[in-house]
Amino acid sequence: MKIIRSIQDMQSYTMRLQMQGQSIGFVPTMGALHEGHRSLVRRARDENDIVVVSIFVNPLQFGPKEDYKRYPRRFAQDEALLVKDHVDVLFAPGADAIYPQGYTTVVDVPALTRTLCGPFRRGHFQGVATVVAKLFEIVQPTRAYFGEKDYQQIRVIARMIDDLAMPVRLVACSTVREKDGLACSSRNRYLSRKEREEAIKLYQALYLGRELIDQKIMLNPQKLVRRLMDVLKTIPHGRVDYLSVVDPVTLEPMKRIHRPALLAGAIWIGKTRLIDNVIIP
Ligand code: PAF
């Protein structure tokens, strides 16, 4: 596996591949890789000639009080995992390569960031869209792979790709879960053993919601959310940011539940913020 750190080297590498007519599958990450990332890599491996994974902890998508400093950084372990998964290139730029002195351009997708995580993480999706746009410019992928756990992120990126006519195909991949249902996330590493046991309740609440909608037992979003909050309220050091039923395309809250629907939530367990969602097709 080749490790590339400079933007120029990555761009010349990509240009050579494009001239040879090779397809590039791209998995952008912030490292601390887990099974969710590995499933994206495997899919990219299956569908492309060359697989590029980036590791870049993007300062622009963290708020001033968020966990940028303590975000897990495990380059050596990540590198070993990517070698095992037959990745061709690991692109790992430094923060001053991506945001050199004087950097000012941002990409904003306002309509899709007014709900769900948007109001709780001001500037977050602008940071995501900006870095992903820049990474696309550098890597020039044929396909880019994202996990559905970050559903709103996928919608924002899909909109950006359409709006700016970016020549890349977005591939959304199902959330990978641990045995008990907890969605894989780099932030799960923050949880103590006790918190880890509590974390599962977010998925349990969403799962119950899906059952209640599936069986048409509860189609009033307010009532449904109240019912699911009862599950989340039992978490001792838990705090709910939101639990919402939204249209999966516009991400606008539903007045009455119809299908398809997205049931999504964000909770704090101690100092760790977790998100998850289920799609009701
Ligand atoms: O999902 C992530 O890990 C990040 O938001 C991404 C897409 C790599 C952008 O920094």
PDB file of C-alpha atoms and ligand atoms in Angstrom:
ATOM      1  CA  MET A   1       0.000   0.000   0.000  1.00  0.00           C
ATOM      2  CA  LYS A   2       1.265   3.425  -0.973  1.00  0.00           C
ATOM      3  CA  ILE A   3       1.015   6.238   1.571  1.00  0.00           C
ATOM      4  CA  ILE A   4       0.611   9.671   0.013  1.00  0.00           C
ATOM      5  CA  ARG A   5       0.747  12.828   2.105  1.00  0.00           C
ATOM      6  CA  SER A   6       0.930  15.655  -0.383  1.00  0.00           C
ATOM      7  CA  ILE A   7      -1.936  16.949  -2.488  1.00  0.00           C
ATOM      8  CA  GLN A   8       0.304  17.272  -5.565  1.00  0.00           C
ATOM      9  CA  ASP A   9       1.464  13.650  -5.327  1.00  0.00           C
ATOM     10  CA  MET A  10      -2.127  12.431  -4.913  1.00  0.00           C
ATOM     11  CA  GLN A  11      -3.281  14.475  -7.894  1.00  0.00           C
ATOM     12  CA  SER A  12      -0.498  13.215 -10.178  1.00  0.00           C
ATOM     13  CA  TYR A  13      -1.194   9.637  -9.104  1.00  0.00           C
ATOM     14  CA  THR A  14      -4.899  10.048  -9.908  1.00  0.00           C
ATOM     15  CA  MET A  15      -4.149  11.673 -13.244  1.00  0.00           C
ATOM     16  CA  ARG A  16      -2.007   8.708 -14.272  1.00  0.00           C
ATOM     17  CA  LEU A  17      -4.799   6.291 -13.341  1.00  0.00           C
ATOM     18  CA  GLN A  18      -7.369   8.293 -15.248  1.00  0.00           C
ATOM     19  CA  MET A  19      -5.188   8.231 -18.367  1.00  0.00           C
ATOM     20  CA  GLN A  20      -5.043   4.452 -18.051  1.00  0.00           C
ATOM     21  CA  GLY A  21      -8.862   4.341 -17.784  1.00  0.00           C
ATOM     22  CA  GLN A  22      -8.807   2.872 -14.254  1.00  0.00           C
ATOM     23  CA  SER A  23     -11.726   3.407 -11.899  1.00  0.00           C
ATOM     24  CA  ILE A  24     -11.073   4.795  -8.413  1.00  0.00           C
ATOM     25  CA  GLY A  25     -13.149   3.841  -5.370  1.00  0.00           C
ATOM     26  CA  PHE A  26     -12.710   6.358  -2.559  1.00  0.00           C
ATOM     27  CA  VAL A  27     -13.453   5.945   1.150  1.00  0.00           C
ATOM     28  CA  PRO A  28     -12.947   9.208   3.061  1.00  0.00           C
ATOM     29  CA  THR A  29     -12.468   8.685   6.809  1.00  0.00           C
ATOM     30  CA  MET A  30     -11.189  10.373   9.932  1.00  0.00           C
ATOM     31  CA  GLY A  31      -9.343   7.204  10.949  1.00  0.00           C
ATOM     32  CA  ALA A  32      -9.890   5.109  14.104  1.00  0.00           C
ATOM     33  CA  LEU A  33     -11.191   2.558  11.646  1.00  0.00           C
ATOM     34  CA  HIS A  34     -13.821  -0.005  12.596  1.00  0.00           C
ATOM     35  CA  GLU A  35     -15.939  -2.674  10.899  1.00  0.00           C
ATOM     36  CA  GLY A  36     -18.178  -0.010   9.365  1.00  0.00           C
ATOM     37  CA  HIS A  37     -15.215   1.503   7.513  1.00  0.00           C
ATOM     38  CA  ARG A  38     -14.006  -1.963   6.525  1.00  0.00           C
ATOM     39  CA  SER A  39     -17.350  -2.748   4.903  1.00  0.00           C
ATOM     40  CA  LEU A  40     -16.997   0.429   2.802  1.00  0.00           C
ATOM     41  CA  VAL A  41     -13.479  -0.580   1.816  1.00  0.00           C
ATOM     42  CA  ARG A  42     -14.614  -4.077   0.828  1.00  0.00           C
ATOM     43  CA  ARG A  43     -17.413  -2.672  -1.317  1.00  0.00           C
ATOM     44  CA  ALA A  44     -15.002  -0.209  -2.945  1.00  0.00           C
ATOM     45  CA  ARG A  45     -12.559  -3.081  -3.556  1.00  0.00           C
ATOM     46  CA  ASP A  46     -15.278  -5.108  -5.299  1.00  0.00           C
ATOM     47  CA  GLU A  47     -16.403  -2.303  -7.565  1.00  0.00           C
ATOM     48  CA  ASN A  48     -13.214  -0.488  -8.629  1.00  0.00           C
ATOM     49  CA  ASP A  49      -9.731  -1.050 -10.046  1.00  0.00           C
ATOM     50  CA  ILE A  50      -8.032   1.077  -7.395  1.00  0.00           C
ATOM     51  CA  VAL A  51      -9.085   1.818  -3.814  1.00  0.00           C
ATOM     52  CA  VAL A  52      -8.040   5.030  -2.095  1.00  0.00           C
ATOM     53  CA  VAL A  53      -8.778   5.628   1.599  1.00  0.00           C
ATOM     54  CA  SER A  54      -8.146   9.006   3.184  1.00  0.00           C
ATOM     55  CA  ILE A  55      -7.484   9.632   6.852  1.00  0.00           C
ATOM     56  CA  PHE A  56      -7.894  13.231   7.876  1.00  0.00           C
ATOM     57  CA  VAL A  57      -9.367  14.466  11.160  1.00  0.00           C
ATOM     58  CA  ASN A  58     -11.080  17.538   9.765  1.00  0.00           C
ATOM     59  CA  PRO A  59     -10.921  20.484  12.200  1.00  0.00           C
ATOM     60  CA  LEU A  60     -13.596  22.361  10.249  1.00  0.00           C
ATOM     61  CA  GLN A  61     -16.369  19.921  11.164  1.00  0.00           C
ATOM     62  CA  PHE A  62     -15.846  20.143  14.937  1.00  0.00           C
ATOM     63  CA  GLY A  63     -17.412  22.904  17.031  1.00  0.00           C
ATOM     64  CA  PRO A  64     -15.223  24.799  19.547  1.00  0.00           C
ATOM     65  CA  LYS A  65     -16.527  22.677  22.432  1.00  0.00           C
ATOM     66  CA  GLU A  66     -16.420  19.379  20.554  1.00  0.00           C
ATOM     67  CA  ASP A  67     -13.943  16.510  20.619  1.00  0.00           C
ATOM     68  CA  TYR A  68     -11.430  17.501  17.900  1.00  0.00           C
ATOM     69  CA  LYS A  69      -8.467  17.284  20.282  1.00  0.00           C
ATOM     70  CA  ARG A  70      -9.415  13.976  21.837  1.00  0.00           C
ATOM     71  CA  TYR A  71     -10.739  12.332  18.658  1.00  0.00           C
ATOM     72  CA  PRO A  72      -8.985   8.911  18.503  1.00  0.00           C
ATOM     73  CA  ARG A  73      -5.895   8.920  16.278  1.00  0.00           C
ATOM     74  CA  ARG A  74      -4.476   5.462  15.581  1.00  0.00           C
ATOM     75  CA  PHE A  75      -2.518   5.748  12.401  1.00  0.00           C
ATOM     76  CA  ALA A  76      -0.389   2.614  12.811  1.00  0.00           C
ATOM     77  CA  GLN A  77      -3.368   0.348  13.563  1.00  0.00           C
ATOM     78  CA  ASP A  78      -5.383   1.919  10.748  1.00  0.00           C
ATOM     79  CA  GLU A  79      -2.531   1.450   8.303  1.00  0.00           C
ATOM     80  CA  ALA A  80      -2.213  -2.240   9.200  1.00  0.00           C
ATOM     81  CA  LEU A  81      -5.937  -2.775   8.742  1.00  0.00           C
ATOM     82  CA  LEU A  82      -5.932  -1.103   5.325  1.00  0.00           C
ATOM     83  CA  VAL A  83      -2.996  -3.253   4.173  1.00  0.00           C
ATOM     84  CA  LYS A  84      -4.972  -6.318   5.249  1.00  0.00           C
ATOM     85  CA  ASP A  85      -7.988  -5.106   3.286  1.00  0.00           C
ATOM     86  CA  HIS A  86      -5.906  -4.640   0.096  1.00  0.00           C
ATOM     87  CA  VAL A  87      -6.201  -0.886  -0.150  1.00  0.00           C
ATOM     88  CA  ASP A  88      -3.941   0.594  -2.846  1.00  0.00           C
ATOM     89  CA  VAL A  89      -3.431   4.098  -1.493  1.00  0.00           C
ATOM     90  CA  LEU A  90      -3.739   5.704   1.907  1.00  0.00           C
ATOM     91  CA  PHE A  91      -4.008   9.460   1.481  1.00  0.00           C
ATOM     92  CA  ALA A  92      -3.118  11.160   4.766  1.00  0.00           C
ATOM     93  CA  PRO A  93      -2.622  14.899   4.345  1.00  0.00           C
ATOM     94  CA  GLY A  94      -1.766  17.246   7.225  1.00  0.00           C
ATOM     95  CA  ALA A  95      -4.135  20.011   8.327  1.00  0.00           C
ATOM     96  CA  ASP A  96      -1.931  22.708   6.765  1.00  0.00           C
ATOM     97  CA  ALA A  97      -2.026  20.939   3.409  1.00  0.00           C
ATOM     98  CA  ILE A  98      -5.839  20.932   3.367  1.00  0.00           C
ATOM     99  CA  TYR A  99      -6.253  24.347   5.013  1.00  0.00           C
ATOM    100  CA  PRO A 100      -3.131  26.393   4.252  1.00  0.00           C
ATOM    101  CA  GLN A 101      -2.716  29.911   5.585  1.00  0.00           C
ATOM    102  CA  GLY A 102      -5.372  32.170   4.067  1.00  0.00           C
ATOM    103  CA  TYR A 103      -7.800  29.342   3.318  1.00  0.00           C
ATOM    104  CA  THR A 104     -11.359  30.704   3.186  1.00  0.00           C
ATOM    105  CA  THR A 105     -13.630  28.814   0.754  1.00  0.00           C
ATOM    106  CA  VAL A 106     -16.532  26.821   2.188  1.00  0.00           C
ATOM    107  CA  VAL A 107     -19.335  24.697   0.765  1.00  0.00           C
ATOM    108  CA  ASP A 108     -22.742  25.078   2.367  1.00  0.00           C
ATOM    109  CA  VAL A 109     -25.871  22.972   1.810  1.00  0.00           C
ATOM    110  CA  PRO A 110     -28.338  24.966   3.900  1.00  0.00           C
ATOM    111  CA  ALA A 111     -31.693  23.283   3.251  1.00  0.00           C
ATOM    112  CA  LEU A 112     -30.579  19.880   4.482  1.00  0.00           C
ATOM    113  CA  THR A 113     -28.851  21.098   7.613  1.00  0.00           C
ATOM    114  CA  ARG A 114     -31.796  22.798   9.313  1.00  0.00           C
ATOM    115  CA  THR A 115     -33.027  19.617  11.006  1.00  0.00           C
ATOM    116  CA  LEU A 116     -31.641  16.598  12.893  1.00  0.00           C
ATOM    117  CA  CYS A 117     -27.972  17.216  13.851  1.00  0.00           C
ATOM    118  CA  GLY A 118     -27.830  20.613  12.080  1.00  0.00           C
ATOM    119  CA  PRO A 119     -29.109  22.832  14.914  1.00  0.00           C
ATOM    120  CA  PHE A 120     -27.076  20.931  17.514  1.00  0.00           C
ATOM    121  CA  ARG A 121     -23.793  21.039  15.598  1.00  0.00           C
ATOM    122  CA  ARG A 122     -23.663  24.469  13.969  1.00  0.00           C
ATOM    123  CA  GLY A 123     -21.165  24.558  11.122  1.00  0.00           C
ATOM    124  CA  HIS A 124     -20.594  20.805  11.209  1.00  0.00           C
ATOM    125  CA  PHE A 125     -22.079  19.971   7.814  1.00  0.00           C
ATOM    126  CA  GLN A 126     -20.436  22.971   6.210  1.00  0.00           C
ATOM    127  CA  GLY A 127     -17.143  21.549   7.479  1.00  0.00           C
ATOM    128  CA  VAL A 128     -18.010  18.104   6.115  1.00  0.00           C
ATOM    129  CA  ALA A 129     -19.154  19.370   2.704  1.00  0.00           C
ATOM    130  CA  THR A 130     -16.076  21.591   2.398  1.00  0.00           C
ATOM    131  CA  VAL A 131     -13.557  18.861   3.159  1.00  0.00           C
ATOM    132  CA  VAL A 132     -15.340  16.246   1.055  1.00  0.00           C
ATOM    133  CA  ALA A 133     -15.488  18.658  -1.894  1.00  0.00           C
ATOM    134  CA  LYS A 134     -11.760  19.293  -1.535  1.00  0.00           C
ATOM    135  CA  LEU A 135     -10.957  15.589  -1.186  1.00  0.00           C
ATOM    136  CA  PHE A 136     -13.007  14.878  -4.323  1.00  0.00           C
ATOM    137  CA  GLU A 137     -10.999  17.540  -6.186  1.00  0.00           C
ATOM    138  CA  ILE A 138      -7.773  15.884  -5.095  1.00  0.00           C
ATOM    139  CA  VAL A 139      -8.666  12.200  -5.463  1.00  0.00           C
ATOM    140  CA  GLN A 140     -11.071  12.541  -8.442  1.00  0.00           C
ATOM    141  CA  PRO A 141     -12.877   9.306  -7.549  1.00  0.00           C
ATOM    142  CA  THR A 142     -15.202   7.373  -9.811  1.00  0.00           C
ATOM    143  CA  ARG A 143     -17.245   6.277  -6.773  1.00  0.00           C
ATOM    144  CA  ALA A 144     -17.226   7.444  -3.152  1.00  0.00           C
ATOM    145  CA  TYR A 145     -18.445   5.306  -0.261  1.00  0.00           C
ATOM    146  CA  PHE A 146     -20.268   6.503   2.864  1.00  0.00           C
ATOM    147  CA  GLY A 147     -22.054   4.706   5.703  1.00  0.00           C
ATOM    148  CA  GLU A 148     -25.754   5.248   6.374  1.00  0.00           C
ATOM    149  CA  LYS A 149     -25.190   5.710  10.105  1.00  0.00           C
ATOM    150  CA  ASP A 150     -24.347   9.282   9.096  1.00  0.00           C
ATOM    151  CA  TYR A 151     -27.529   9.554   7.062  1.00  0.00           C
ATOM    152  CA  GLN A 152     -27.742  13.350   7.064  1.00  0.00           C
ATOM    153  CA  GLN A 153     -24.112  13.551   5.939  1.00  0.00           C
ATOM    154  CA  ILE A 154     -24.954  11.325   2.970  1.00  0.00           C
ATOM    155  CA  ARG A 155     -27.916  13.510   1.995  1.00  0.00           C
ATOM    156  CA  VAL A 156     -25.792  16.662   2.244  1.00  0.00           C
ATOM    157  CA  ILE A 157     -23.035  15.158   0.097  1.00  0.00           C
ATOM    158  CA  ALA A 158     -25.513  13.775  -2.435  1.00  0.00           C
ATOM    159  CA  ARG A 159     -27.068  17.243  -2.771  1.00  0.00           C
ATOM    160  CA  MET A 160     -23.638  18.859  -3.135  1.00  0.00           C
ATOM    161  CA  ILE A 161     -22.659  16.377  -5.860  1.00  0.00           C
ATOM    162  CA  ASP A 162     -25.871  17.115  -7.781  1.00  0.00           C
ATOM    163  CA  ASP A 163     -25.806  20.868  -7.280  1.00  0.00           C
ATOM    164  CA  LEU A 164     -22.182  21.241  -8.315  1.00  0.00           C
ATOM    165  CA  ALA A 165     -22.341  18.544 -11.044  1.00  0.00           C
ATOM    166  CA  MET A 166     -19.419  16.683  -9.504  1.00  0.00           C
ATOM    167  CA  PRO A 167     -18.413  13.686 -11.648  1.00  0.00           C
ATOM    168  CA  VAL A 168     -18.541  11.127  -8.823  1.00  0.00           C
ATOM    169  CA  ARG A 169     -21.080   8.460  -7.911  1.00  0.00           C
ATOM    170  CA  LEU A 170     -22.049   8.326  -4.239  1.00  0.00           C
ATOM    171  CA  VAL A 171     -22.505   4.824  -2.863  1.00  0.00           C
ATOM    172  CA  ALA A 172     -24.469   4.645   0.403  1.00  0.00           C
ATOM    173  CA  CYS A 173     -23.737   1.504   2.450  1.00  0.00           C
ATOM    174  CA  SER A 174     -25.812  -0.022   5.251  1.00  0.00           C
ATOM    175  CA  THR A 175     -24.860   0.678   8.848  1.00  0.00           C
ATOM    176  CA  VAL A 176     -22.680  -2.037  10.349  1.00  0.00           C
ATOM    177  CA  ARG A 177     -23.741  -2.987  13.875  1.00  0.00           C
ATOM    178  CA  GLU A 178     -22.122  -4.842  16.705  1.00  0.00           C
ATOM    179  CA  LYS A 179     -23.754  -8.108  17.819  1.00  0.00           C
ATOM    180  CA  ASP A 180     -26.227  -6.368  20.134  1.00  0.00           C
ATOM    181  CA  GLY A 181     -27.214  -3.763  17.539  1.00  0.00           C
ATOM    182  CA  LEU A 182     -25.005  -0.811  18.515  1.00  0.00           C
ATOM    183  CA  ALA A 183     -23.932   1.025  15.351  1.00  0.00           C
ATOM    184  CA  CYS A 184     -20.156   0.889  14.817  1.00  0.00           C
ATOM    185  CA  SER A 185     -18.601   4.301  15.425  1.00  0.00           C
ATOM    186  CA  SER A 186     -15.123   5.604  16.206  1.00  0.00           C
ATOM    187  CA  ARG A 187     -16.710   7.415  19.179  1.00  0.00           C
ATOM    188  CA  ASN A 188     -17.785   4.099  20.758  1.00  0.00           C
ATOM    189  CA  ARG A 189     -14.189   3.973  21.985  1.00  0.00           C
ATOM    190  CA  TYR A 190     -14.974   6.771  24.428  1.00  0.00           C
ATOM    191  CA  LEU A 191     -17.585   4.676  26.269  1.00  0.00           C
ATOM    192  CA  SER A 192     -16.856   3.039  29.594  1.00  0.00           C
ATOM    193  CA  ARG A 193     -18.106  -0.517  30.083  1.00  0.00           C
ATOM    194  CA  LYS A 194     -21.214   0.743  31.867  1.00  0.00           C
ATOM    195  CA  GLU A 195     -21.882   3.406  29.214  1.00  0.00           C
ATOM    196  CA  ARG A 196     -21.409   0.842  26.475  1.00  0.00           C
ATOM    197  CA  GLU A 197     -24.260  -1.175  28.017  1.00  0.00           C
ATOM    198  CA  GLU A 198     -26.490   1.905  28.049  1.00  0.00           C
ATOM    199  CA  ALA A 199     -25.573   2.957  24.499  1.00  0.00           C
ATOM    200  CA  ILE A 200     -27.579   0.111  23.030  1.00  0.00           C
ATOM    201  CA  LYS A 201     -30.810   1.774  24.146  1.00  0.00           C
ATOM    202  CA  LEU A 202     -30.667   4.225  21.258  1.00  0.00           C
ATOM    203  CA  TYR A 203     -30.860   1.377  18.786  1.00  0.00           C
ATOM    204  CA  GLN A 204     -33.516  -0.361  20.881  1.00  0.00           C
ATOM    205  CA  ALA A 205     -35.669   2.770  20.812  1.00  0.00           C
ATOM    206  CA  LEU A 206     -35.265   3.172  17.044  1.00  0.00           C
ATOM    207  CA  TYR A 207     -35.981  -0.504  16.506  1.00  0.00           C
ATOM    208  CA  LEU A 208     -39.145  -0.279  18.595  1.00  0.00           C
ATOM    209  CA  GLY A 209     -40.159   2.772  16.566  1.00  0.00           C
ATOM    210  CA  ARG A 210     -39.706   0.844  13.356  1.00  0.00           C
ATOM    211  CA  GLU A 211     -41.927  -1.969  14.707  1.00  0.00           C
ATOM    212  CA  LEU A 212     -44.639   0.482  15.769  1.00  0.00           C
ATOM    213  CA  ILE A 213     -44.619   2.135  12.340  1.00  0.00           C
ATOM    214  CA  ASP A 214     -44.365  -1.151  10.452  1.00  0.00           C
ATOM    215  CA  GLN A 215     -47.384  -2.547  12.222  1.00  0.00           C
ATOM    216  CA  LYS A 216     -49.219   0.783  11.867  1.00  0.00           C
ATOM    217  CA  ILE A 217     -49.667   0.915  15.635  1.00  0.00           C
ATOM    218  CA  MET A 218     -48.412   4.492  15.905  1.00  0.00           C
ATOM    219  CA  LEU A 219     -48.428   6.867  12.954  1.00  0.00           C
ATOM    220  CA  ASN A 220     -48.510  10.110  14.872  1.00  0.00           C
ATOM    221  CA  PRO A 221     -44.887  11.305  15.114  1.00  0.00           C
ATOM    222  CA  GLN A 222     -45.341  13.168  18.422  1.00  0.00           C
ATOM    223  CA  LYS A 223     -46.905  10.158  20.121  1.00  0.00           C
ATOM    224  CA  LEU A 224     -44.288   7.844  18.678  1.00  0.00           C
ATOM    225  CA  VAL A 225     -41.414  10.043  19.829  1.00  0.00           C
ATOM    226  CA  ARG A 226     -42.941  10.296  23.335  1.00  0.00           C
ATOM    227  CA  ARG A 227     -43.158   6.504  23.492  1.00  0.00           C
ATOM    228  CA  LEU A 228     -39.537   6.084  22.396  1.00  0.00           C
ATOM    229  CA  MET A 229     -38.315   8.760  24.790  1.00  0.00           C
ATOM    230  CA  ASP A 230     -39.547   6.505  27.601  1.00  0.00           C
ATOM    231  CA  VAL A 231     -36.858   4.008  26.552  1.00  0.00           C
ATOM    232  CA  LEU A 232     -34.135   6.667  26.381  1.00  0.00           C
ATOM    233  CA  LYS A 233     -35.089   8.244  29.700  1.00  0.00           C
ATOM    234  CA  THR A 234     -33.925   5.104  31.480  1.00  0.00           C
ATOM    235  CA  ILE A 235     -30.277   5.845  30.597  1.00  0.00           C
ATOM    236  CA  PRO A 236     -28.727   7.119  33.879  1.00  0.00           C
ATOM    237  CA  HIS A 237     -26.318   9.714  32.446  1.00  0.00           C
ATOM    238  CA  GLY A 238     -28.112  10.101  29.133  1.00  0.00           C
ATOM    239  CA  ARG A 239     -29.371  13.263  27.441  1.00  0.00           C
ATOM    240  CA  VAL A 240     -31.319  13.289  24.211  1.00  0.00           C
ATOM    241  CA  ASP A 241     -30.428  15.915  21.570  1.00  0.00           C
ATOM    242  CA  TYR A 242     -33.278  14.826  19.319  1.00  0.00           C
ATOM    243  CA  LEU A 243     -35.371  11.922  18.172  1.00  0.00           C
ATOM    244  CA  SER A 244     -37.282  12.654  14.949  1.00  0.00           C
ATOM    245  CA  VAL A 245     -39.270  11.105  12.166  1.00  0.00           C
ATOM    246  CA  VAL A 246     -38.376  12.834   8.923  1.00  0.00           C
ATOM    247  CA  ASP A 247     -38.769  12.497   5.194  1.00  0.00           C
ATOM    248  CA  PRO A 248     -35.638  10.601   4.057  1.00  0.00           C
ATOM    249  CA  VAL A 249     -35.102  12.911   1.081  1.00  0.00           C
ATOM    250  CA  THR A 250     -35.864  16.405   2.407  1.00  0.00           C
ATOM    251  CA  LEU A 251     -35.094  15.545   6.063  1.00  0.00           C
ATOM    252  CA  GLU A 252     -38.124  17.668   7.025  1.00  0.00           C
ATOM    253  CA  PRO A 253     -40.162  16.438  10.014  1.00  0.00           C
ATOM    254  CA  MET A 254     -43.319  14.507   9.140  1.00  0.00           C
ATOM    255  CA  LYS A 255     -46.723  15.673  10.363  1.00  0.00           C
ATOM    256  CA  ARG A 256     -48.150  12.208   9.962  1.00  0.00           C
ATOM    257  CA  ILE A 257     -45.936   9.215   9.369  1.00  0.00           C
ATOM    258  CA  HIS A 258     -45.952   7.829   5.854  1.00  0.00           C
ATOM    259  CA  ARG A 259     -43.406   5.680   4.095  1.00  0.00           C
ATOM    260  CA  PRO A 260     -40.586   5.915   3.335  1.00  0.00           C
ATOM    261  CA  ALA A 261     -39.564   7.463   6.631  1.00  0.00           C
ATOM    262  CA  LEU A 262     -36.345   7.980   8.517  1.00  0.00           C
ATOM    263  CA  LEU A 263     -36.315   7.624  12.264  1.00  0.00           C
ATOM    264  CA  ALA A 264     -33.161   9.243  13.602  1.00  0.00           C
ATOM    265  CA  GLY A 265     -31.764  10.166  16.983  1.00  0.00           C
ATOM    266  CA  ALA A 266     -28.769  11.647  18.775  1.00  0.00           C
ATOM    267  CA  ILE A 267     -28.021  11.114  22.443  1.00  0.00           C
ATOM    268  CA  TRP A 268     -25.303  11.971  24.884  1.00  0.00           C
ATOM    269  CA  ILE A 269     -24.069   9.273  27.213  1.00  0.00           C
ATOM    270  CA  GLY A 270     -21.796  11.029  29.659  1.00  0.00           C
ATOM    271  CA  LYS A 271     -19.390  12.979  27.448  1.00  0.00           C
ATOM    272  CA  THR A 272     -20.020  10.931  24.300  1.00  0.00           C
ATOM    273  CA  ARG A 273     -22.490  11.906  21.601  1.00  0.00           C
ATOM    274  CA  LEU A 274     -23.903   9.004  19.583  1.00  0.00           C
ATOM    275  CA  ILE A 275     -26.175   9.060  16.545  1.00  0.00           C
ATOM    276  CA  ASP A 276     -28.139   6.323  14.842  1.00  0.00           C
ATOM    277  CA  ASN A 277     -31.116   5.890  12.528  1.00  0.00           C
ATOM    278  CA  VAL A 278     -33.357   3.334  10.905  1.00  0.00           C
ATOM    279  CA  ILE A 279     -34.900   3.666   7.484  1.00  0.00           C
ATOM    280  CA  ILE A 280     -38.474   2.508   7.113  1.00  0.00           C
ATOM    281  CA  PRO A 281     -38.703   1.734   3.407  1.00  0.00           C
TER     282      PRO A 281
HETATM  283  O1  PAF B   1     -17.762  10.458   8.127  1.00  0.00           O
HETATM  284  C1  PAF B   1     -16.624  10.906   8.379  1.00  0.00           C
HETATM  285  O2  PAF B   1     -15.751  10.231   8.914  1.00  0.00           O
HETATM  286  C2  PAF B   1     -16.302  12.341   8.013  1.00  0.00           C
HETATM  287  O3  PAF B   1     -17.390  13.170   8.232  1.00  0.00           O
HETATM  288  C3  PAF B   1     -15.764  12.508   6.583  1.00  0.00           C
HETATM  289  C4  PAF B   1     -16.788  12.116   5.549  1.00  0.00           C
HETATM  290  C5  PAF B   1     -14.510  11.671   6.419  1.00  0.00           C
HETATM  291  C6  PAF B   1     -15.381  13.970   6.339  1.00  0.00           C
HETATM  292  O4  PAF B   1     -14.417  14.412   7.227  1.00  0.00           O
END
